[in-house]
Structure formats: C-alpha cells, structure tokens
mmCIF file of C-alpha atoms in Angstrom:
data_model
loop_
_atom_site.group_PDB
_atom_site.id
_atom_site.type_symbol
_atom_site.label_atom_id
_atom_site.label_comp_id
_atom_site.label_asym_id
_atom_site.label_seq_id
_atom_site.Cartn_x
_atom_site.Cartn_y
_atom_site.Cartn_z
ATOM 1 C CA MET E 1 -2.398 -6.717 -25.600
ATOM 2 C CA PRO E 2 -2.145 -10.244 -25.256
ATOM 3 C CA TRP E 3 -1.507 -11.799 -21.965
ATOM 4 C CA ASN E 4 1.299 -13.516 -23.262
ATOM 5 C CA ASN E 5 3.315 -10.825 -24.412
ATOM 6 C CA LYS E 6 6.698 -11.776 -23.068
ATOM 7 C CA ASP E 7 7.830 -7.894 -22.737
ATOM 8 C CA PHE E 8 4.674 -6.978 -20.969
ATOM 9 C CA LEU E 9 4.276 -9.840 -18.459
ATOM 10 C CA PRO E 10 7.089 -8.932 -16.157
ATOM 11 C CA LYS E 11 5.986 -5.297 -16.394
ATOM 12 C CA LEU E 12 2.718 -6.522 -15.556
ATOM 13 C CA ALA E 13 4.035 -8.827 -12.637
ATOM 14 C CA THR E 14 6.042 -5.743 -11.134
ATOM 15 C CA ILE E 15 2.769 -3.347 -11.405
ATOM 16 C CA ALA E 16 0.406 -5.509 -9.913
ATOM 17 C CA PHE E 17 2.500 -6.906 -7.533
ATOM 18 C CA MET E 18 4.090 -3.735 -6.003
ATOM 19 C CA VAL E 19 0.974 -1.798 -6.179
ATOM 20 C CA LEU E 20 -0.421 -3.926 -3.397
ATOM 21 C CA PHE E 21 1.882 -2.582 -1.129
ATOM 22 C CA ILE E 22 1.307 1.006 -2.297
ATOM 23 C CA SER E 23 4.377 1.714 -4.304
ATOM 24 C CA ALA E 24 6.567 1.215 -7.408
ATOM 25 C CA THR E 25 9.907 2.714 -7.634
ATOM 26 C CA LEU E 26 9.411 5.447 -5.392
ATOM 27 C CA LEU E 27 10.443 9.368 -6.053
ATOM 28 C CA SER E 28 12.910 10.292 -3.934
ATOM 29 C CA GLY E 29 13.742 13.891 -3.218
ATOM 30 C CA CYS E 30 12.569 16.559 -1.183
ATOM 31 C CA ALA E 31 8.879 18.114 -1.820
ATOM 32 C CA VAL E 32 7.259 21.012 -0.892
ATOM 33 C CA LYS E 33 6.234 20.683 2.997
ATOM 34 C CA GLN E 34 2.598 20.835 3.377
ATOM 35 C CA TRP E 35 2.374 21.781 6.706
ATOM 36 C CA THR E 36 3.176 25.127 8.738
ATOM 37 C CA ASP E 37 3.781 26.180 12.396
ATOM 38 C CA PRO E 38 3.514 23.834 15.452
ATOM 39 C CA LEU E 39 0.350 23.429 17.185
ATOM 40 C CA GLN E 40 0.105 25.773 20.569
ATOM 41 C CA GLU E 41 0.051 23.711 23.665
ATOM 42 C CA ASN E 42 -3.506 23.474 24.293
ATOM 43 C CA GLU E 43 -4.052 22.251 20.503
ATOM 44 C CA TYR E 44 -1.129 20.143 21.148
ATOM 45 C CA ASP E 45 -2.328 18.049 24.061
ATOM 46 C CA SER E 46 -5.568 17.645 22.508
ATOM 47 C CA ALA E 47 -4.145 16.416 18.926
ATOM 48 C CA VAL E 48 -2.130 13.636 21.035
ATOM 49 C CA GLN E 49 -5.126 12.540 22.749
ATOM 50 C CA LEU E 50 -7.062 12.362 19.411
ATOM 51 C CA LEU E 51 -3.975 10.028 17.929
ATOM 52 C CA ASP E 52 -4.142 7.993 20.796
ATOM 53 C CA VAL E 53 -8.356 7.351 20.314
ATOM 54 C CA MET E 54 -7.640 6.733 16.770
ATOM 55 C CA THR E 55 -5.052 4.095 17.400
ATOM 56 C CA THR E 56 -7.196 2.307 19.824
ATOM 57 C CA ARG E 57 -10.163 2.101 17.367
ATOM 58 C CA ASP E 58 -7.939 1.039 14.792
ATOM 59 C CA ALA E 59 -6.349 -1.910 16.728
ATOM 60 C CA ALA E 60 -9.514 -3.372 17.305
ATOM 61 C CA CYS E 61 -10.575 -3.538 13.743
ATOM 62 C CA GLY E 62 -10.580 -6.557 11.334
ATOM 63 C CA LYS E 63 -7.221 -7.943 10.409
ATOM 64 C CA THR E 64 -8.360 -9.192 7.038
ATOM 65 C CA MET E 65 -9.720 -7.304 4.092
ATOM 66 C CA VAL E 66 -11.061 -8.857 0.984
ATOM 67 C CA ALA E 67 -12.464 -6.546 -1.679
ATOM 68 C CA ASP E 68 -12.960 -6.274 -5.482
ATOM 69 C CA LEU E 69 -9.881 -3.960 -6.801
ATOM 70 C CA GLU E 70 -8.999 -2.290 -9.755
ATOM 71 C CA LEU E 71 -5.712 -1.103 -10.249
ATOM 72 C CA TYR E 72 -4.921 1.637 -12.814
ATOM 73 C CA TYR E 73 -1.340 2.526 -13.865
ATOM 74 C CA SER E 74 -0.385 5.238 -16.324
ATOM 75 C CA SER E 75 2.878 6.668 -17.151
ATOM 76 C CA PRO E 76 3.813 9.162 -20.422
ATOM 77 C CA PHE E 77 4.374 5.849 -22.310
ATOM 78 C CA GLU E 78 1.384 3.740 -21.215
ATOM 79 C CA LYS E 79 -1.864 3.132 -19.419
ATOM 80 C CA ARG E 80 -2.626 -0.231 -17.852
ATOM 81 C CA ALA E 81 -5.655 -1.377 -15.906
ATOM 82 C CA LEU E 82 -6.129 -4.635 -13.928
ATOM 83 C CA ASP E 83 -9.424 -5.804 -12.331
ATOM 84 C CA GLY E 84 -9.386 -8.938 -9.724
ATOM 85 C CA PHE E 85 -10.125 -10.102 -6.321
ATOM 86 C CA PHE E 86 -8.028 -9.227 -3.611
ATOM 87 C CA GLN E 87 -7.275 -10.297 0.022
ATOM 88 C CA PHE E 88 -5.093 -9.052 2.440
ATOM 89 C CA SER E 89 -4.396 -10.102 6.006
ATOM 90 C CA PHE E 90 -2.207 -8.396 8.863
ATOM 91 C CA PRO E 91 0.722 -8.191 8.734
ATOM 92 C CA SER E 92 1.568 -8.662 5.223
ATOM 93 C CA SER E 93 -0.044 -11.719 3.798
ATOM 94 C CA TYR E 94 -2.041 -11.146 0.282
ATOM 95 C CA LYS E 95 -3.587 -12.714 -2.836
ATOM 96 C CA TYR E 96 -4.808 -11.122 -5.998
ATOM 97 C CA ILE E 97 -6.484 -12.969 -8.770
ATOM 98 C CA VAL E 98 -7.049 -11.382 -12.049
ATOM 99 C CA THR E 99 -9.489 -13.194 -14.201
ATOM 100 C CA ASN E 100 -11.470 -12.993 -17.597
ATOM 101 C CA PRO E 101 -15.288 -12.211 -18.032
ATOM 102 C CA PHE E 102 -15.750 -15.861 -17.540
ATOM 103 C CA GLY E 103 -14.327 -16.038 -14.024
ATOM 104 C CA GLN E 104 -11.519 -18.251 -15.281
ATOM 105 C CA THR E 105 -7.784 -16.997 -13.682
ATOM 106 C CA LEU E 106 -5.404 -14.859 -16.020
ATOM 107 C CA TRP E 107 -3.003 -14.267 -13.462
ATOM 108 C CA GLY E 108 -2.532 -14.268 -9.767
ATOM 109 C CA VAL E 109 -0.004 -13.530 -7.057
ATOM 110 C CA ALA E 110 0.082 -14.193 -3.405
ATOM 111 C CA GLY E 111 2.767 -13.941 -0.699
ATOM 112 C CA ASP E 112 4.110 -11.918 2.209
ATOM 113 C CA GLN E 113 6.966 -9.792 3.020
ATOM 114 C CA LYS E 114 9.390 -12.344 2.474
ATOM 115 C CA ASN E 115 8.207 -14.802 -0.241
ATOM 116 C CA TYR E 116 5.872 -14.856 -3.065
ATOM 117 C CA GLN E 117 3.929 -17.234 -5.741
ATOM 118 C CA SER E 118 2.664 -16.157 -9.246
ATOM 119 C CA LEU E 119 0.629 -17.897 -11.528
ATOM 120 C CA ASN E 120 0.392 -17.221 -15.502
ATOM 121 C CA THR E 121 -2.138 -19.458 -16.916
ATOM 122 C CA SER E 122 -1.605 -18.075 -20.559
ATOM 123 C CA GLN E 123 1.775 -19.779 -20.233
ATOM 124 C CA ASN E 124 1.227 -22.536 -17.949
ATOM 125 C CA GLN E 125 3.661 -21.246 -15.783
ATOM 126 C CA TYR E 126 4.213 -21.228 -11.985
ATOM 127 C CA THR E 127 6.917 -19.024 -10.103
ATOM 128 C CA ALA E 128 7.901 -18.926 -6.640
ATOM 129 C CA GLY E 129 10.678 -16.810 -5.044
ATOM 130 C CA GLY E 130 11.716 -14.703 -2.262
ATOM 131 C CA LEU E 131 11.051 -10.814 -2.139
ATOM 132 C CA ASP E 132 14.563 -9.521 -1.638
ATOM 133 C CA SER E 133 15.745 -11.041 -4.919
ATOM 134 C CA PHE E 134 12.385 -9.559 -6.570
ATOM 135 C CA ALA E 135 13.271 -6.313 -5.750
ATOM 136 C CA LEU E 136 16.973 -6.400 -6.820
ATOM 137 C CA ARG E 137 15.769 -7.736 -10.270
ATOM 138 C CA TYR E 138 13.368 -4.730 -10.524
ATOM 139 C CA ASN E 139 15.527 -2.126 -8.904
ATOM 140 C CA LEU E 140 12.932 -1.709 -6.154
ATOM 141 C CA PRO E 141 14.082 0.314 -3.066
ATOM 142 C CA LEU E 142 14.552 -2.195 -0.158
ATOM 143 C CA PHE E 143 12.298 0.692 2.036
ATOM 144 C CA LEU E 144 9.165 -1.142 0.176
ATOM 145 C CA LEU E 145 10.259 -4.486 1.842
ATOM 146 C CA HIS E 146 10.072 -3.301 5.612
ATOM 147 C CA GLY E 147 7.212 -0.630 5.015
ATOM 148 C CA ASN E 148 4.161 -1.298 7.130
ATOM 149 C CA TRP E 149 1.756 -2.508 4.437
ATOM 150 C CA ALA E 150 -1.173 -3.064 6.737
ATOM 151 C CA ASN E 151 -1.266 0.773 7.752
ATOM 152 C CA TRP E 152 -0.646 1.802 4.099
ATOM 153 C CA LEU E 153 -3.646 -0.302 2.378
ATOM 154 C CA THR E 154 -6.050 0.434 5.371
ATOM 155 C CA ALA E 155 -5.390 4.212 6.239
ATOM 156 C CA ARG E 156 -4.939 2.718 9.930
ATOM 157 C CA ASN E 157 -2.023 3.876 12.212
ATOM 158 C CA GLU E 158 -0.762 1.451 14.858
ATOM 159 C CA TYR E 159 1.821 3.979 16.673
ATOM 160 C CA ASN E 160 0.367 5.822 20.235
ATOM 161 C CA SER E 161 1.610 9.197 21.243
ATOM 162 C CA GLU E 162 4.765 8.261 22.198
ATOM 163 C CA SER E 163 6.413 7.871 18.769
ATOM 164 C CA ILE E 164 5.048 11.722 18.138
ATOM 165 C CA THR E 165 7.919 14.068 17.190
ATOM 166 C CA ALA E 166 6.087 16.932 15.769
ATOM 167 C CA ILE E 167 2.425 18.104 15.359
ATOM 168 C CA ARG E 168 1.718 20.998 13.098
ATOM 169 C CA ASN E 169 -1.016 22.861 11.026
ATOM 170 C CA ASP E 170 -1.773 22.218 7.643
ATOM 171 C CA ARG E 171 -0.859 24.695 4.912
ATOM 172 C CA GLU E 172 -4.405 24.239 3.345
ATOM 173 C CA ALA E 173 -6.327 23.843 6.802
ATOM 174 C CA ARG E 174 -7.435 20.440 5.840
ATOM 175 C CA GLY E 175 -6.439 19.014 9.319
ATOM 176 C CA ILE E 176 -3.344 18.836 11.419
ATOM 177 C CA TRP E 177 -0.099 16.872 10.592
ATOM 178 C CA ILE E 178 1.207 14.608 13.281
ATOM 179 C CA THR E 179 4.873 13.225 12.504
ATOM 180 C CA LEU E 180 5.717 9.974 14.131
ATOM 181 C CA GLN E 181 9.192 8.252 14.534
ATOM 182 C CA THR E 182 8.076 4.643 13.135
ATOM 183 C CA ASN E 183 11.290 2.927 12.674
ATOM 184 C CA LYS E 184 14.242 4.178 15.056
ATOM 185 C CA VAL E 185 16.469 1.956 13.221
ATOM 186 C CA GLU E 186 16.392 3.079 9.830
ATOM 187 C CA LYS E 187 14.998 6.533 10.929
ATOM 188 C CA TYR E 188 11.905 6.666 8.704
ATOM 189 C CA SER E 189 9.286 9.151 9.707
ATOM 190 C CA ASN E 190 5.606 9.037 8.791
ATOM 191 C CA HIS E 191 3.606 12.127 8.428
ATOM 192 C CA LEU E 192 -0.128 11.961 8.915
ATOM 193 C CA LEU E 193 -2.531 14.485 7.718
ATOM 194 C CA ILE E 194 -5.723 13.913 9.962
ATOM 195 C CA ASP E 195 -9.226 15.160 9.964
ATOM 196 C CA ARG E 196 -9.654 16.194 13.083
ATOM 197 C CA GLU E 197 -13.541 16.108 12.868
ATOM 198 C CA LEU E 198 -14.094 12.860 11.271
ATOM 199 C CA ARG E 199 -10.952 11.206 12.765
ATOM 200 C CA ARG E 200 -9.413 9.976 9.915
ATOM 201 C CA ILE E 201 -5.880 10.005 7.914
ATOM 202 C CA LEU E 202 -6.406 11.967 4.535
ATOM 203 C CA MET E 203 -2.910 11.746 3.269
ATOM 204 C CA ARG E 204 0.387 9.990 4.566
ATOM 205 C CA ILE E 205 3.864 10.998 3.892
ATOM 206 C CA VAL E 206 6.858 8.425 4.520
ATOM 207 C CA SER E 207 10.259 10.153 4.806
ATOM 208 C CA ASP E 208 13.840 9.116 5.525
ATOM 209 C CA LYS E 209 16.277 10.546 8.049
ATOM 210 C CA ASN E 210 17.229 13.163 5.585
ATOM 211 C CA GLU E 211 13.579 14.204 5.260
ATOM 212 C CA GLN E 212 13.434 12.982 1.337
ATOM 213 C CA HIS E 213 9.658 11.883 0.688
ATOM 214 C CA LEU E 214 9.993 8.066 -0.192
ATOM 215 C CA ALA E 215 6.142 7.730 -0.583
ATOM 216 C CA THR E 216 3.106 9.897 -0.648
ATOM 217 C CA ILE E 217 -0.287 8.170 -0.490
ATOM 218 C CA GLU E 218 -3.770 9.774 -0.164
ATOM 219 C CA TYR E 219 -7.018 8.270 0.961
ATOM 220 C CA ASP E 220 -10.375 9.092 -0.356
ATOM 221 C CA ARG E 221 -13.996 7.725 -0.311
ATOM 222 C CA TYR E 222 -14.088 6.259 2.934
ATOM 223 C CA ILE E 223 -16.739 4.116 4.427
ATOM 224 C CA GLN E 224 -17.804 2.939 8.007
ATOM 225 C CA THR E 225 -17.832 -0.476 9.223
ATOM 226 C CA GLY E 226 -19.252 -0.602 12.552
ATOM 227 C CA SER E 227 -16.489 1.926 14.352
ATOM 228 C CA CYS E 228 -13.819 1.244 11.716
ATOM 229 C CA GLN E 229 -13.230 3.201 8.358
ATOM 230 C CA GLN E 230 -11.746 2.002 5.515
ATOM 231 C CA PRO E 231 -10.851 4.224 2.362
ATOM 232 C CA LEU E 232 -11.951 2.956 -1.239
ATOM 233 C CA GLU E 233 -9.801 4.962 -2.975
ATOM 234 C CA ILE E 234 -6.041 4.889 -2.626
ATOM 235 C CA THR E 235 -3.577 7.134 -4.857
ATOM 236 C CA ILE E 236 -0.063 7.503 -5.215
ATOM 237 C CA ASN E 237 1.310 10.488 -7.332
ATOM 238 C CA GLY E 238 4.709 12.200 -8.082
ATOM 239 C CA LEU E 239 6.327 8.741 -8.960
ATOM 240 C CA ASP E 240 9.506 8.122 -10.622
ATOM 241 C CA TYR E 241 9.135 8.373 -14.653
ATOM 242 C CA GLY E 242 5.739 9.999 -14.341
ATOM 243 C CA VAL E 243 4.012 7.044 -13.079
ATOM 244 C CA SER E 244 0.599 7.478 -11.328
ATOM 245 C CA ILE E 245 -1.074 4.508 -9.682
ATOM 246 C CA ARG E 246 -4.543 4.263 -8.283
ATOM 247 C CA LEU E 247 -6.558 1.569 -6.081
ATOM 248 C CA GLU E 248 -10.382 1.458 -6.407
ATOM 249 C CA LEU E 249 -11.887 -1.102 -3.834
ATOM 250 C CA ASP E 250 -15.308 -2.105 -3.970
ATOM 251 C CA ASN E 251 -17.480 -4.916 -1.756
ATOM 252 C CA VAL E 252 -15.089 -4.726 0.816
ATOM 253 C CA GLU E 253 -15.564 -6.994 3.994
ATOM 254 C CA LEU E 254 -13.391 -6.915 7.298
ATOM 255 C CA ILE E 255 -12.885 -10.181 8.911
ATOM 256 C CA ASP E 256 -11.698 -10.510 12.644
ATOM 257 C CA GLU E 257 -9.209 -13.396 12.320
ATOM 258 C CA ALA E 258 -5.909 -13.017 10.050
ATOM 259 C CA THR E 259 -4.993 -15.553 7.462
ATOM 260 C CA LYS E 260 -2.255 -16.813 5.363
ATOM 261 C CA TYR E 261 -2.562 -16.836 1.512
ATOM 262 C CA SER E 262 -1.119 -19.096 -1.390
ATOM 263 C CA LEU E 263 -1.405 -20.408 -4.573
ATOM 264 C CA PRO E 264 -2.199 -23.759 -6.093
ATOM 265 C CA TYR E 265 1.056 -25.617 -7.267
ATOM 266 C CA PRO E 266 -0.686 -26.851 -10.459
ATOM 267 C CA LYS E 267 0.024 -29.979 -12.534
ATOM 268 C CA ASN E 268 1.582 -29.847 -15.869
ATOM 269 C CA TYR E 269 2.724 -26.142 -15.246
ATOM 270 C CA LEU E 270 6.163 -25.118 -15.946
ATOM 271 C CA LYS E 271 7.553 -24.404 -12.487
ATOM 272 C CA ARG E 272 10.474 -21.952 -11.586
ATOM 273 C CA PHE E 273 11.970 -21.308 -8.352
ATOM 274 C CA LEU E 274 13.890 -18.409 -7.870
ATOM 275 C CA PRO E 275 16.186 -17.068 -5.016
#
C-alpha cells in the first residue's frame, strides 16, 4: 500500500509508535492465572535472593540499546510489517527510522514519555506534539504513558525484594512467578515468570488493583552480552480486536551511556505543532 495513503498513515504512526512501548490499546479483563500455590518458606527465601541478584545485575547493564527492528502487526482485518533502525535510551528516549531499500528515510518517530516528533517524507510533513494528547486522540490508555518502557523493552527488572507481594509456582513448571508492587499510587503490579536456572524473565504480566491484566509480554531468543541478557523477540498477544504484535531485534548493541533522541527540523516541510 502506498506510504502516502491518508487513511493508513495515522494508523501506521499509532502502530509503530506504541509498539515501541510494548503495547497498543490493551485488553482489559481478568485472564486465566498462570500461577498456582505459593512457595514454601525455604524456597521463598531462595527466590527472594534470586530477584535481588538479577536486579543488581540488570542495574549494571548498558542504558542504551541500538538495533535493527522489525515490527509485525496483525489483526483479523489486516497485517503490516515495518523494518527500521531503533535506538532506545533509559528511561524513555527513543528513535525509530523506517527506510527504503536505498537507505532513504520514509518515516521516523522520536521522543520520550512527554513529547514526540514524527517525519513523513512522502508528504514532506513534520509533526511535533505531546504524548498525553496523542493518547487521547487515539483512545490509548493512560497506563501506557506511565509504564516502565525500559524494563518492558529489555526484559529487565529494577525493583528489589522489598517490592515483593507474592512468590508462586508456575502452572506449567516453567519457573516461578514473583509479583511486585511497582506503583503504589496507581497500584499496578508486575508478575514476572522467572527461569531460576538461567536467571531471566520469560514473561511479564502487568495488572491493576483489581487484578485485571493490562499487558502480557513474552520474551524469547535471548543473547548474552557480558553479564547482561537481552531478548531478540518480544511478543504481545491477546490484545483488543484480535491484535497481535511481535518485535524482532537484530544486531543489538548495548551502550553504557544514556542519550536523548530527536528528529531534524527539515526546511520546506509542512510543520504541524499539536498540543
């Protein structure tokens, strides 16, 4: 489909932009619990120590990730794929550029949890605006604005054992589930499925105070970079309207220093400044 299709471009922007934050309009409602009984006391203490070891390890990993990124979006009505170059820096600075086979920019977006900029070269258009207004225009839940994008994209955890509210066995014996109270004001909880032997997160479920699942994220194909681990495949299923999203990373590089990303302000482009 042509890149200057007026009906598709807003949707493309929504898909690419919010997939980078590991979501779209998320499915609300209670899902089947994937955990069973709480761990016994001796196993519980061991799991607490494991979480603290993983948290300390993750804190020492690079704060910036650069990679080739393919985004796959599917619904009962359509399928789309994007291929581009992705840069992400803690806690929420990002840049994603989609190019043609000749390396020329077709579309790009950059920003953080407050503001964004986008370029559409086929329409010679530059847009800048606030993320709050963006979410309102596209009926996106405010939960997305306040989520921990860094942890979602890197399969890391920054919370220590003081945040633990429960530790339970996995229903399929894949590991253990550690539940963390990560936002005491909004009462969000993170349920982490952890492979105890490999010391990595296999799945992350975010739920609200009513235990409704806001997001389910699965991680696969990990690579080892020093003492750090990074998944190359991140999948979100069970979203509203039958939407499924997959992120595939390649040529990943972790960099120690954090940075801020922005897009150029092209001359002779139509410029839109939104709230």
